[in-house]
Structures are given as C-alpha cells and as structure tokens.
mmCIF file of C-alpha atoms and ligand atoms in Angstrom:
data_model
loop_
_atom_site.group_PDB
_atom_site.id
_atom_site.type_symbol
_atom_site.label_atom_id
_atom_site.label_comp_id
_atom_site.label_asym_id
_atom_site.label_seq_id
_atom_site.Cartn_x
_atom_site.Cartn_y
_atom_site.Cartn_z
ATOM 1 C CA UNK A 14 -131.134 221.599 13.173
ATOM 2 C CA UNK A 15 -127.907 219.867 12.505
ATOM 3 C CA UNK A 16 -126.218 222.813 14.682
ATOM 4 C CA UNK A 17 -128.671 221.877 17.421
ATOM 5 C CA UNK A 18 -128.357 218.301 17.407
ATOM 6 C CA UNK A 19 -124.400 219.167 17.486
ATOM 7 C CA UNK A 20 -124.356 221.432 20.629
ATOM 8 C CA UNK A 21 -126.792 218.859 22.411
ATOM 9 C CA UNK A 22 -124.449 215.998 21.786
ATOM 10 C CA UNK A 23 -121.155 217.924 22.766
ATOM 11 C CA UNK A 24 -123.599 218.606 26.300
ATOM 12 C CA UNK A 25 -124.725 215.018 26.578
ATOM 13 C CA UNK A 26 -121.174 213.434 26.422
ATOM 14 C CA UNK A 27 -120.111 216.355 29.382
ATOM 15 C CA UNK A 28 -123.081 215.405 31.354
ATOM 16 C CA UNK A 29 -122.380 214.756 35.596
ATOM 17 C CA UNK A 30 -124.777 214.356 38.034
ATOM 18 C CA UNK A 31 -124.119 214.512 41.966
ATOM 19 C CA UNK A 32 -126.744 212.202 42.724
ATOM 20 C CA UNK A 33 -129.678 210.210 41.671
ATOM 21 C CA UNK A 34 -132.204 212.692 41.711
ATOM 22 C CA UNK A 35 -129.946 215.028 39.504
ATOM 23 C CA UNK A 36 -129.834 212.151 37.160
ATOM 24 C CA UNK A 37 -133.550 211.902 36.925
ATOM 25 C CA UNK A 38 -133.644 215.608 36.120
ATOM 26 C CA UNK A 39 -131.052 214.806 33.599
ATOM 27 C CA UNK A 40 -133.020 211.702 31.876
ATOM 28 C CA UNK A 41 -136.371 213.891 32.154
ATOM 29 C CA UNK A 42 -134.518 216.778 30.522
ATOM 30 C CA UNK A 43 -133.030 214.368 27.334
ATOM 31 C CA UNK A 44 -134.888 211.256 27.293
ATOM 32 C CA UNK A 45 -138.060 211.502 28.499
ATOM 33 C CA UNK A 46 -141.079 212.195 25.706
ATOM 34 C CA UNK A 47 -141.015 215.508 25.876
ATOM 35 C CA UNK A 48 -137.348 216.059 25.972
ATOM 36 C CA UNK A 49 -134.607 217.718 24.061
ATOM 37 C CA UNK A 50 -134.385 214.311 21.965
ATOM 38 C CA UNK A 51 -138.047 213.437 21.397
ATOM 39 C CA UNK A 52 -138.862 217.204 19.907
ATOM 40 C CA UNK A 53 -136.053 217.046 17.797
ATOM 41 C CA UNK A 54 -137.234 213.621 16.501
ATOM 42 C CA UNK A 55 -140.755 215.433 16.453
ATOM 43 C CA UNK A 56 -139.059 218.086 14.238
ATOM 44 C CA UNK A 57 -137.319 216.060 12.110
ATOM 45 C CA UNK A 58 -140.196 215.710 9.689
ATOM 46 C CA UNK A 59 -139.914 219.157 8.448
ATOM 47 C CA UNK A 60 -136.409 218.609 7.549
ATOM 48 C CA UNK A 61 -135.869 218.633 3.527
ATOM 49 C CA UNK A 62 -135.661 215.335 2.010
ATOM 50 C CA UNK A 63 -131.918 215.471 0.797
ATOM 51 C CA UNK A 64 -131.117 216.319 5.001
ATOM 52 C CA UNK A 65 -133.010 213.202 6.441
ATOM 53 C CA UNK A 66 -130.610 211.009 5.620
ATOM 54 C CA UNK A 67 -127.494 212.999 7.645
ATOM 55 C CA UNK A 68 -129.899 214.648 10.220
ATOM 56 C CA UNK A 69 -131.271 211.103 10.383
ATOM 57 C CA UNK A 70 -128.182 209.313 11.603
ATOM 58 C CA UNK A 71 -127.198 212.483 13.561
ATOM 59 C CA UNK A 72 -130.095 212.403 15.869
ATOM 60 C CA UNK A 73 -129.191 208.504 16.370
ATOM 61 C CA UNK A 74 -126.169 209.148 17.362
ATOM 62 C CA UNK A 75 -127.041 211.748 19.850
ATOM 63 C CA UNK A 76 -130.276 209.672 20.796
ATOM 64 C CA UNK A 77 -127.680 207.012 21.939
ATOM 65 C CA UNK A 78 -125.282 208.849 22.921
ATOM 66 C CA UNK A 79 -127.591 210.449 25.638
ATOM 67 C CA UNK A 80 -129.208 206.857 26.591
ATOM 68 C CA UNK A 81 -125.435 205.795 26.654
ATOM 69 C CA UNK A 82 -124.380 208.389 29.597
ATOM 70 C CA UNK A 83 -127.572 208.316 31.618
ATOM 71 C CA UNK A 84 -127.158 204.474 31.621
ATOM 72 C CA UNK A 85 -123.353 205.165 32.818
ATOM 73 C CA UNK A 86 -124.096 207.666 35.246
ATOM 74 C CA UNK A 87 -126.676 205.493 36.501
ATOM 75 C CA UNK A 88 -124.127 202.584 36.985
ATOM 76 C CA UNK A 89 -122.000 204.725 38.760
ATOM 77 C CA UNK A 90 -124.644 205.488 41.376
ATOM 78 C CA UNK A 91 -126.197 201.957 41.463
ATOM 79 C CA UNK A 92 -122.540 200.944 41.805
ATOM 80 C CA UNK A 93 -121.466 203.017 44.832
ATOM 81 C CA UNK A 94 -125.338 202.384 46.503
ATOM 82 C CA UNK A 95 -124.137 198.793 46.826
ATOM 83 C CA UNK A 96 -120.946 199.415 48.031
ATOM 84 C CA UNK A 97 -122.855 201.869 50.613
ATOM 85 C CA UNK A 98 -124.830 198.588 51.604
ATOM 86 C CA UNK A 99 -121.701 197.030 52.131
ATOM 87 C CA UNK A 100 -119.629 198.898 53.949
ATOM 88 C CA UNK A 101 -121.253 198.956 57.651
ATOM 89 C CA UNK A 102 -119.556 201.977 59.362
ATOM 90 C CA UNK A 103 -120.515 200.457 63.150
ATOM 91 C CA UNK A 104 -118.646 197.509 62.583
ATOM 92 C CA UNK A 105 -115.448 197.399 64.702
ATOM 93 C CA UNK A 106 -111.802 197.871 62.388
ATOM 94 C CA UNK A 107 -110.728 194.657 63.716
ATOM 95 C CA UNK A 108 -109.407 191.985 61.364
ATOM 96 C CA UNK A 109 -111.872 188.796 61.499
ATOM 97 C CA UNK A 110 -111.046 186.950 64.566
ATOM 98 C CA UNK A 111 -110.292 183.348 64.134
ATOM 99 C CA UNK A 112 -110.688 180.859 66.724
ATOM 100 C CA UNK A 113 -109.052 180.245 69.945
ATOM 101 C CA UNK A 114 -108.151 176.641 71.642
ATOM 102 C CA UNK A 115 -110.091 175.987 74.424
ATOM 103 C CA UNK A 116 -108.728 176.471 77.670
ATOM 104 C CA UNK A 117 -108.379 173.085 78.750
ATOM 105 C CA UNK A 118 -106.721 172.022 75.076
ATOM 106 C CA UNK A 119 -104.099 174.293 76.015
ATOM 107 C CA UNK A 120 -103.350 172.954 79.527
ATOM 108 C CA UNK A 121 -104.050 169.330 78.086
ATOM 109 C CA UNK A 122 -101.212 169.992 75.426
ATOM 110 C CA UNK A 123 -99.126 171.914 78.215
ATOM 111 C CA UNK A 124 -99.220 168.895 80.245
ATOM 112 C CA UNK A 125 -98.475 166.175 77.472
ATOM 113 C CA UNK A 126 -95.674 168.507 76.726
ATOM 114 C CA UNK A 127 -93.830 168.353 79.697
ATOM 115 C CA UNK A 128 -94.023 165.200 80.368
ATOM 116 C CA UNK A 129 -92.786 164.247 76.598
ATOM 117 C CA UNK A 130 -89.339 166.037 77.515
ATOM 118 C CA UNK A 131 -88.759 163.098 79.923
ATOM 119 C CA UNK A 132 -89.693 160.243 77.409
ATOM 120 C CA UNK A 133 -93.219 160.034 77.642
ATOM 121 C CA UNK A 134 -95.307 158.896 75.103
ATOM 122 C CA UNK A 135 -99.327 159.013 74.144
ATOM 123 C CA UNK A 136 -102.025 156.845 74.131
ATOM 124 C CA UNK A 137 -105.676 156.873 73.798
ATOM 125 C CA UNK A 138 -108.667 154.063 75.214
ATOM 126 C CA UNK A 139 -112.375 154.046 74.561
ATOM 127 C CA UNK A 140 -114.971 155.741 76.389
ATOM 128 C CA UNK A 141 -117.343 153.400 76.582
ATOM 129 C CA UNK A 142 -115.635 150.465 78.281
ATOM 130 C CA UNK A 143 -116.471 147.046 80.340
ATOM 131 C CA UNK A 144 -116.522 146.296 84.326
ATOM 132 C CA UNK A 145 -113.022 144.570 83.897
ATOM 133 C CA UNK A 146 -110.596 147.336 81.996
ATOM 134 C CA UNK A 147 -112.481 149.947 84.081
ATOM 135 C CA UNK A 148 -112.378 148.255 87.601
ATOM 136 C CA UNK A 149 -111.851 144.259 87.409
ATOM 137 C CA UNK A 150 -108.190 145.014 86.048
ATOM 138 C CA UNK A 151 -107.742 147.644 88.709
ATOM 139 C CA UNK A 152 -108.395 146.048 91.357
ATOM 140 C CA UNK A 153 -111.677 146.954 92.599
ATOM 141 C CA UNK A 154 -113.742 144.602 95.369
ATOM 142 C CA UNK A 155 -116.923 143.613 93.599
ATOM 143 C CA UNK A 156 -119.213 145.412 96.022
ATOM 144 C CA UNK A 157 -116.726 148.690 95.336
ATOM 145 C CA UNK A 158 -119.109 151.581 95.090
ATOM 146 C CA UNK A 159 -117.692 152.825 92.269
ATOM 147 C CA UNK A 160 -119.662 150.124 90.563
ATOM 148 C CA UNK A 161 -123.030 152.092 92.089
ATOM 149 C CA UNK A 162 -125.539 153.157 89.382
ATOM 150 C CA UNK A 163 -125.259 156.190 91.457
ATOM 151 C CA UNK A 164 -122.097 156.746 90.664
ATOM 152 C CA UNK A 165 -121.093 155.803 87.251
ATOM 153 C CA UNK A 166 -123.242 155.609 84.060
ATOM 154 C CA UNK A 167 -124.429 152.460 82.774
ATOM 155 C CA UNK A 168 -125.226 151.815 79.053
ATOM 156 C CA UNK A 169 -129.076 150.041 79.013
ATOM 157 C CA UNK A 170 -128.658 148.792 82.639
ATOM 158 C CA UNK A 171 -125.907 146.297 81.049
ATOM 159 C CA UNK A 172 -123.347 146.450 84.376
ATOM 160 C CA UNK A 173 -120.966 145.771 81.626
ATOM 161 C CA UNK A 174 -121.192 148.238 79.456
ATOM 162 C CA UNK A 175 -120.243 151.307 81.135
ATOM 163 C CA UNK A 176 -118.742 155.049 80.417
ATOM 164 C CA UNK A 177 -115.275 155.032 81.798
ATOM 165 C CA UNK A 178 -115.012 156.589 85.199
ATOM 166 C CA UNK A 179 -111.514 157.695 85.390
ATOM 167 C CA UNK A 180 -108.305 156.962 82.427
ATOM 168 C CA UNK A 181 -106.881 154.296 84.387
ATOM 169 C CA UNK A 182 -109.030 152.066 82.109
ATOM 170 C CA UNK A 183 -106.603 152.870 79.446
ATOM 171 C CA UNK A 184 -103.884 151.547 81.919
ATOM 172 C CA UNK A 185 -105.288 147.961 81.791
ATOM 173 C CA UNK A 186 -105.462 147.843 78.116
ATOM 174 C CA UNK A 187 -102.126 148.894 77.313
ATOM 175 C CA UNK A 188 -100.359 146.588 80.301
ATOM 176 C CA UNK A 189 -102.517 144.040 78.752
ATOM 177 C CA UNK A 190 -101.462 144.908 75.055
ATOM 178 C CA UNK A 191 -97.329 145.872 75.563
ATOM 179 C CA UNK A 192 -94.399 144.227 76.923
ATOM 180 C CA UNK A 193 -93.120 146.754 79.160
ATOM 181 C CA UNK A 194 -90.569 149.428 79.604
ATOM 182 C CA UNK A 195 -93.844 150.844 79.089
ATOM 183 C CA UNK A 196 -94.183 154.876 79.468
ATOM 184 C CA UNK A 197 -97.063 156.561 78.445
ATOM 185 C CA UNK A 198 -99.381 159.216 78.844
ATOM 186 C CA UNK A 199 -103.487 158.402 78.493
ATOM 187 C CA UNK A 200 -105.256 161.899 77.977
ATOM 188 C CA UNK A 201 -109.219 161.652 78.055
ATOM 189 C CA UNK A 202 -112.504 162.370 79.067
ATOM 190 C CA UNK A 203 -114.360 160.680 82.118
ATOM 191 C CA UNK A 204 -117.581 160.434 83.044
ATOM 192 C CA UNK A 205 -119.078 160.781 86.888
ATOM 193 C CA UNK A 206 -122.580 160.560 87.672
ATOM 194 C CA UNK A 207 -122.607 163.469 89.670
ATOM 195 C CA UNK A 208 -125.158 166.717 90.033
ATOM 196 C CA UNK A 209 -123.569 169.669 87.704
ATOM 197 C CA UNK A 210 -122.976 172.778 89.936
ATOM 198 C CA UNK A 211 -119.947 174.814 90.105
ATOM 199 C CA UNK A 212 -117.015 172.307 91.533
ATOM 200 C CA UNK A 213 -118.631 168.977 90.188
ATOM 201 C CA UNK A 214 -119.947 168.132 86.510
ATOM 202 C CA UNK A 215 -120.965 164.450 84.974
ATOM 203 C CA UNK A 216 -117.891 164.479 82.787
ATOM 204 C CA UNK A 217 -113.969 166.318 82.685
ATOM 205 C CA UNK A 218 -110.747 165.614 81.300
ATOM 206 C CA UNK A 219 -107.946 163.423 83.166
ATOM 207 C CA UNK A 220 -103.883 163.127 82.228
ATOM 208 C CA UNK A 221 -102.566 159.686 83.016
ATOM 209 C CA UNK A 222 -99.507 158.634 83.631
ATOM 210 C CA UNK A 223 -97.727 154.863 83.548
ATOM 211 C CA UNK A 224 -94.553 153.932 83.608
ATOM 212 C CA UNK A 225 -93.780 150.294 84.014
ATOM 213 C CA UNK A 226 -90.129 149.029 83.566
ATOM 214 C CA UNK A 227 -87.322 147.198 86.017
ATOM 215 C CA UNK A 228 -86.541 148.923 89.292
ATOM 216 C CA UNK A 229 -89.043 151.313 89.164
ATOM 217 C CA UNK A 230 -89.316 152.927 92.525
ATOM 218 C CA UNK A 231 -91.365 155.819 94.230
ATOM 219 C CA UNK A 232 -88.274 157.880 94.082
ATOM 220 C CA UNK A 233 -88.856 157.998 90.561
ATOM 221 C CA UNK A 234 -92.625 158.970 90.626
ATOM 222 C CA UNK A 235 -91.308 161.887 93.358
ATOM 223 C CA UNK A 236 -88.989 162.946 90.545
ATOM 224 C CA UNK A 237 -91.222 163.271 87.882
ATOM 225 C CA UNK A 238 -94.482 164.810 89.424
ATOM 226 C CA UNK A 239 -91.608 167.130 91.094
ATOM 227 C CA UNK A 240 -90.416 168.199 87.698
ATOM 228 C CA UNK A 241 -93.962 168.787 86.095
ATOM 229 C CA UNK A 242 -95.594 170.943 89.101
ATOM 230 C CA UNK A 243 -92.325 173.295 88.760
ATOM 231 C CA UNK A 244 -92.414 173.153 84.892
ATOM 232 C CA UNK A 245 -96.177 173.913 85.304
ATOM 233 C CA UNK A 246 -96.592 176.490 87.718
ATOM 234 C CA UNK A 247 -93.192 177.523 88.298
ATOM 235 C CA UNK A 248 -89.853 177.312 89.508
ATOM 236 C CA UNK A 249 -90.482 177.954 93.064
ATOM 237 C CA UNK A 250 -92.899 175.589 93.529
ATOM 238 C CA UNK A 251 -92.730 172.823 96.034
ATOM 239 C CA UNK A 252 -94.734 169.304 96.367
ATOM 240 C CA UNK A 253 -95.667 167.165 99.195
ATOM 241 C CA UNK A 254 -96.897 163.776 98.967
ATOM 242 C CA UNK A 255 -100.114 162.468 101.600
ATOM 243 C CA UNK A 256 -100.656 158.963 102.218
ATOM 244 C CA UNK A 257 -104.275 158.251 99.901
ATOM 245 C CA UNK A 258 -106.178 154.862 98.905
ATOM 246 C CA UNK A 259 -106.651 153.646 95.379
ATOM 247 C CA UNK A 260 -107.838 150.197 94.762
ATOM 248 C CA UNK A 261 -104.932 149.924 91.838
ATOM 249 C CA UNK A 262 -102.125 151.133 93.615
ATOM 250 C CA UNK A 263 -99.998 150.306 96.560
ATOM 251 C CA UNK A 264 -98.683 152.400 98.249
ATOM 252 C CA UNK A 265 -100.900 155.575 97.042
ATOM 253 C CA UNK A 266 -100.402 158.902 97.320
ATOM 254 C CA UNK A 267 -102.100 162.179 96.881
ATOM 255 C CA UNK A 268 -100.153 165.503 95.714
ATOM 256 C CA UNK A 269 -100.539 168.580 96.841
ATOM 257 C CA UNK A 270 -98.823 171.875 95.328
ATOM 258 C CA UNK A 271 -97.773 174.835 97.261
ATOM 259 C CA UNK A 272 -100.888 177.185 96.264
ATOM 260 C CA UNK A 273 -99.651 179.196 93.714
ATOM 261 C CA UNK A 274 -101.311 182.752 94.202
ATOM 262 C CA UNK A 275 -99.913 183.096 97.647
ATOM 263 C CA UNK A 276 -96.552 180.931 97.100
ATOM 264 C CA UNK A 277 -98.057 179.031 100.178
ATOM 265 C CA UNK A 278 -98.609 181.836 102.817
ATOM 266 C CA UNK A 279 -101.985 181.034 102.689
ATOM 267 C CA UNK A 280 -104.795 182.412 101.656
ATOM 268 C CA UNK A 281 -108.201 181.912 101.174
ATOM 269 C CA UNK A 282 -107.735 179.964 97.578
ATOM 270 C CA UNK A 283 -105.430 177.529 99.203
ATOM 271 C CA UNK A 284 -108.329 177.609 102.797
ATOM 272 C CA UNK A 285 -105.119 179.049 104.136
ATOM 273 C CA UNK A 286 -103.039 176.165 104.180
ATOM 274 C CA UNK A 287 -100.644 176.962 101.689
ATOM 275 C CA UNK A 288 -100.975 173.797 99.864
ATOM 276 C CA UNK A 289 -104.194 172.418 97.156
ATOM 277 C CA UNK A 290 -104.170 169.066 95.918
ATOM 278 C CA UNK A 291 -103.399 168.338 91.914
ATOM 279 C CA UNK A 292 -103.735 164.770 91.264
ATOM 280 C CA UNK A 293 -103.426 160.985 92.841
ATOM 281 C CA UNK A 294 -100.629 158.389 92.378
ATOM 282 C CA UNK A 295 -98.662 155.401 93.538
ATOM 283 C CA UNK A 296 -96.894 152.403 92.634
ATOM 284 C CA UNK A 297 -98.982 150.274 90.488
ATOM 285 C CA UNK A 298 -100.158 147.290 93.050
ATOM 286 C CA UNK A 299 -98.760 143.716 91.957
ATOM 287 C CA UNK A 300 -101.962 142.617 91.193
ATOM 288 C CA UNK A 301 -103.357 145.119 89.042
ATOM 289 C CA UNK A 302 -99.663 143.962 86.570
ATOM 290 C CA UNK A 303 -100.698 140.183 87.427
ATOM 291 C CA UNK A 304 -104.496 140.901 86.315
ATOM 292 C CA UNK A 305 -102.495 142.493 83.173
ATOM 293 C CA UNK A 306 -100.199 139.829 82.274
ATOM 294 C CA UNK A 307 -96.907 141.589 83.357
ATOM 295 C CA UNK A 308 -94.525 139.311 86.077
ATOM 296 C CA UNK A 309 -94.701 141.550 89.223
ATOM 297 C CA UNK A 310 -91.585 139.760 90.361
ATOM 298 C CA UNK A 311 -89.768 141.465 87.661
ATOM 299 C CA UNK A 312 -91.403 144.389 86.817
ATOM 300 C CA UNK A 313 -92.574 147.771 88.959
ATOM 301 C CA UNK A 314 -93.737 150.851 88.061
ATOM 302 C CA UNK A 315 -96.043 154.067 88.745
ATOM 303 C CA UNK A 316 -98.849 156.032 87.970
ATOM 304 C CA UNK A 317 -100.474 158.930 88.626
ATOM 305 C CA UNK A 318 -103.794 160.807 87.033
ATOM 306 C CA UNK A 319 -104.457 164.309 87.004
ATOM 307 C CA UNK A 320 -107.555 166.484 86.379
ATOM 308 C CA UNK A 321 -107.467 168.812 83.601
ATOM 309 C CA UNK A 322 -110.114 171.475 84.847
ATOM 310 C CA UNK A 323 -108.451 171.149 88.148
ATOM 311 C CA UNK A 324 -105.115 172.179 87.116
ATOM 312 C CA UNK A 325 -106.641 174.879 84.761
ATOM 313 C CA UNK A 326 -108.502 176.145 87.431
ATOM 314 C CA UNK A 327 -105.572 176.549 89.413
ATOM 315 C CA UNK A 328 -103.815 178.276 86.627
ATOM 316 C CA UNK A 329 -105.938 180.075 85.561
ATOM 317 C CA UNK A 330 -108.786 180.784 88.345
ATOM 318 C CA UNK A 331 -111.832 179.838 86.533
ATOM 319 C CA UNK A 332 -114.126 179.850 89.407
ATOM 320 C CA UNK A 333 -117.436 177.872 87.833
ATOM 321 C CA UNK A 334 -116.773 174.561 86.170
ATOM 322 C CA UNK A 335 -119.423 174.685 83.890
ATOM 323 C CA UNK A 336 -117.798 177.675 82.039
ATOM 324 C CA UNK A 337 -115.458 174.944 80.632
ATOM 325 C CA UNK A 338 -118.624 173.127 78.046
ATOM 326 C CA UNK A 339 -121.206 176.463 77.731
ATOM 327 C CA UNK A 340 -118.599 177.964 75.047
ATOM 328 C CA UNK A 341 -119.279 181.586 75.743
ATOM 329 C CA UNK A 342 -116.707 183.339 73.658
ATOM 330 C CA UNK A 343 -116.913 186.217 76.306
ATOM 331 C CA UNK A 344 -114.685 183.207 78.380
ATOM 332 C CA UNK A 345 -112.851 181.667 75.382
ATOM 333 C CA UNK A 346 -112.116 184.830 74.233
ATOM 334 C CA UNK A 347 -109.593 185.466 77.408
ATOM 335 C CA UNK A 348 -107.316 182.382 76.385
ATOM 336 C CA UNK A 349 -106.588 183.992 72.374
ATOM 337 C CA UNK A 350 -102.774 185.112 73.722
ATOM 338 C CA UNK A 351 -102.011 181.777 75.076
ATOM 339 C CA UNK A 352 -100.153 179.706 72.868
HETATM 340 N N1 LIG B 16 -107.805 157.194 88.699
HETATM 341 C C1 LIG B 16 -107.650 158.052 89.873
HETATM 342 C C2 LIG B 16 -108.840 159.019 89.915
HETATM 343 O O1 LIG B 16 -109.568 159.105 88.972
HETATM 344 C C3 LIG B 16 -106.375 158.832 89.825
HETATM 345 C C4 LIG B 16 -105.145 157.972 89.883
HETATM 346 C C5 LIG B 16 -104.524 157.562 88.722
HETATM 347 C C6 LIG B 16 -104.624 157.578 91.119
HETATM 348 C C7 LIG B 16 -103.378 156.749 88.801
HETATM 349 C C8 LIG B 16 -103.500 156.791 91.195
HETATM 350 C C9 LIG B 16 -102.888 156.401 90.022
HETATM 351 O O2 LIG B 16 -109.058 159.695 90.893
#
C-alpha cells in the first residue's frame, strides 16, 4: 500500500493538463469518489494496526497533494481564460488616442499668437450684456436694427438684457475701465439670431482687436492686419482694404485677402475674383471714445474684428458650418497633427 500511495504521489506532483477538460479527466481520475484516492482511503481499513498511523498520514499527504495540483492547474487555466477575455484580438494596435483641440481653438490661439508678437494683449467680456456696452457705447441709432428681436436674442423680453452680438461689447468696457495706450485682443463667442444652415449659425467665435493710444492712424491698422494675413496664410499674400459702414467706426473698412487656394487667379472658392473677405475695421469714431470716457482730442486708435470659423474655413476648407459644434471625431480627428 505504502508503495502505491508512493508512486501515486510522485504522479500527482508531475501532473499537466493541456486544457480544462484534461483537467476534469485528471480530478475524476484522483479526486473524485471513486478515484485513485478514495479506494485507497476505502482500503485503508485493512491495513494492520501498527501501519495506520504512517499509511495514515501518507494518504494525507498524497490526498492533498493531489487537491493541491488540480487546484493549481486549475488556476492556471482560470488565469489565462481571463486574460483570453481580455485581450480582444479585433481591436486596432494603436496606442489610446487622446484628444485633439478643436479646430477653431487652434486658429483662435493662432490668431492671438500673432498678434501678441506685436504687443498685443488679452481680454475677455461677458456674454450676456446690456443695450449700452453692446450698442449704446458703439454708437448705434436707437431704431438700429441690430436692436430687432429678429436679430439678436433677448433674455425674458428685457431689451436690456441681451446675448452679445458681436466682441465689440468688450471694446466699451475696457475704454470705459483703462486709461489708454490701450492694446488688446477680445476673443469670444457671439450670438446671431439667425436660421442654422451651412454658412450661417445662431452663435461663432470673433477676434477683436483695439488699440487706442496718441497718433494712432490708419496707416497703422494697414500695418498690422497686413502683417497677420501674411503671418496667417502666408508670405505671398496680399490685402486690400473696401470702404464698409460700422456704426462704431469712422472711417470703416472691410478686408479682403487674396484667396488663398488660387493665390488670386480666381477660382470658384474666391467666385473668381481672386480676393474673399476676412474681417471689418476702422478707426474707432470719436464718439464711441467720448461715450467711453477717453478725450478724442487726444487720443485715436483702431479696431478691427474677425470671425473665427471664417478664417478656419478659409484655412482649412470646412465647407458646412455646423461641423464646427456636432463634435464628430470623424472631423476632429483631421486637426490631431496641428499643433
Ligand atoms: N463688430 C463687427 C462685426 O461683428 C466687426 C468690427 C469690429 C468692425 C471692429 C469694425 C471694428 O461685424
């Protein structure tokens, strides 16, 4: 018996099994109540009385032993089933993507960059804003129809609390606020009561500009809006200037760019004129720095706003505005390599 028990435990520590069905066999075969284990047990009553005690602990030890390795073996398998679970072979081998900016963060921070090379500084105003920083300040007539319910978005019907139509707003509180040289930058979002389609939506993203200081001339804005369009879309770019209207600057100005996917040959991006329009300035009208407490006998200056989906459109030929606030990776996904 004691041989027996021997040879079975020298087999039970050697034991392998390829898979979980070959284990079964194997717990069936030493464990089970009719196994190798269980008879032995069985026999172990006809073993003399001075053997029990040895043959006792023996068939313990093998007994435990065997429940020892099927429990390991078993491991082994439950182990490498859960790492089977775990390791999905359809997924691609790409590392986990992290997020991109969104296109228009980029060309808002491209735009704020440029301009900070050449001292300009930023500054934020509230959304929600009153008649007089959005329009009263500016210079609007009181029956301007900017002030329409169809056109801008009233809070509660109060015609003075309103969402701010354009970042000029933010213009009127900071002449109101600094003594100037003042020369900042007001990045933001506006809101337009307008039908969403393709080329309009009820809010987008404007880049001011102010710059307010002695001897401030239109030379000056020329300079500047000349430097960002090359900085922005290139070297080679040129800029012309059309006579415009804004109720807060005199004289105003709208600029156009030479298109930049035909360098201005024309094409049928550009309605084959060479040229599309970026953004609106002028030199701030005297009353609009009156209405703000800065001495228009002493002080000039200029400003200019800019659309943010427009210029990212040009640059980057997004065809459908509405792409810009659906967040469809498929689109975000195509700005990951810009910086
Ligand atoms: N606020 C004007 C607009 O929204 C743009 C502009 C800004 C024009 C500053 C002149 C000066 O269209």
């Amino acid at each position: 018996m004691k041989d027996r028990i021997n040879q079975l435990l020298q087999e039970v520590n050697q034991l392998v099994a390829a898979n979980q069905e070959e284990l079964e066999t194997l717990r069936i075969k030493y464990l089970s109540k009719k196994g190798e284990v269980s008879s032995l047990f069985n026999d172990f009553r006809h073993v003399a009385n001075e053997e029990k005690r040895e043959v006792g602990q023996l068939l313990n030890e093998l007994k435990n032993a065997a429940q020892d390795k099927i429990t390991e073996l078993k491991e082994a398998f439950s182990g490498s089933a859960d790492s089977d679970q775990k390791t999905d072979l359809t997924r691609s081998a790409d590392p986990v993507k992290l997020g991109t900016r969104h296109p228009l963060s980029l060309v808002k921070r491209e735009i704020i960059d440029i301009f900070s090379h050449i001292g300009f500084t930023i500054a934020e105003g509230p959304e929600i804003e009153d008649d007089w920083h959005v329009f009263g300040a500016l210079n609007f007539a009181p029956e301007h129809p900017a002030r329409d319910m169809q056109d801008t978005f009233f809070i509660e019907q109060n015609p003075d609390v309103l969402l701010r139509t354009h970042t000029s707003s933010v213009q009127s509180r900071i002449m109101a606020d600094q003594e100037p040289p003042i020369r900042k930058l007001f990045p933001g979002r506006v809101f337009r009561n307008e039908a969403i389609s393709a080329r309009a939506h009820c809010f987008f993203h404007q880049v001011e500009g102010l710059y307010i200081d002695k001897d401030v001339s239109f030379a000056d804005l020329k300079q500047a809006l000349m430097y960002f369009a090359k900085e922005m879309f290139g070297a080679k770019t040129e800029i012309r200037l059309r006579p415009s209207y804004f109720p807060f600057t005199e004289p105003s100005a709208e600029m156009d760019i030479s298109c930049n996917l035909c360098g201005g040959k024309g094409c049928s991006f550009c309605k084959h004129t060479g040229w599309v329009e970026i953004l609106g300035c002028g030199m701030v009208d005297p009353n609009v720095l009156e209405n703000c407490g800065i001495d228009s006998n002493v002080y000039s200056g200029y400003a200019f706003g800019m659309g943010v989906e427009r210029i990212t459109n040009l640059k980057y030929q997004v065809k459908d505005l509405r792409m810009f606030s659906e967040n469809d990776v498929r689109f975000l996904e195509q700005f990951e390599s810009a910086h």
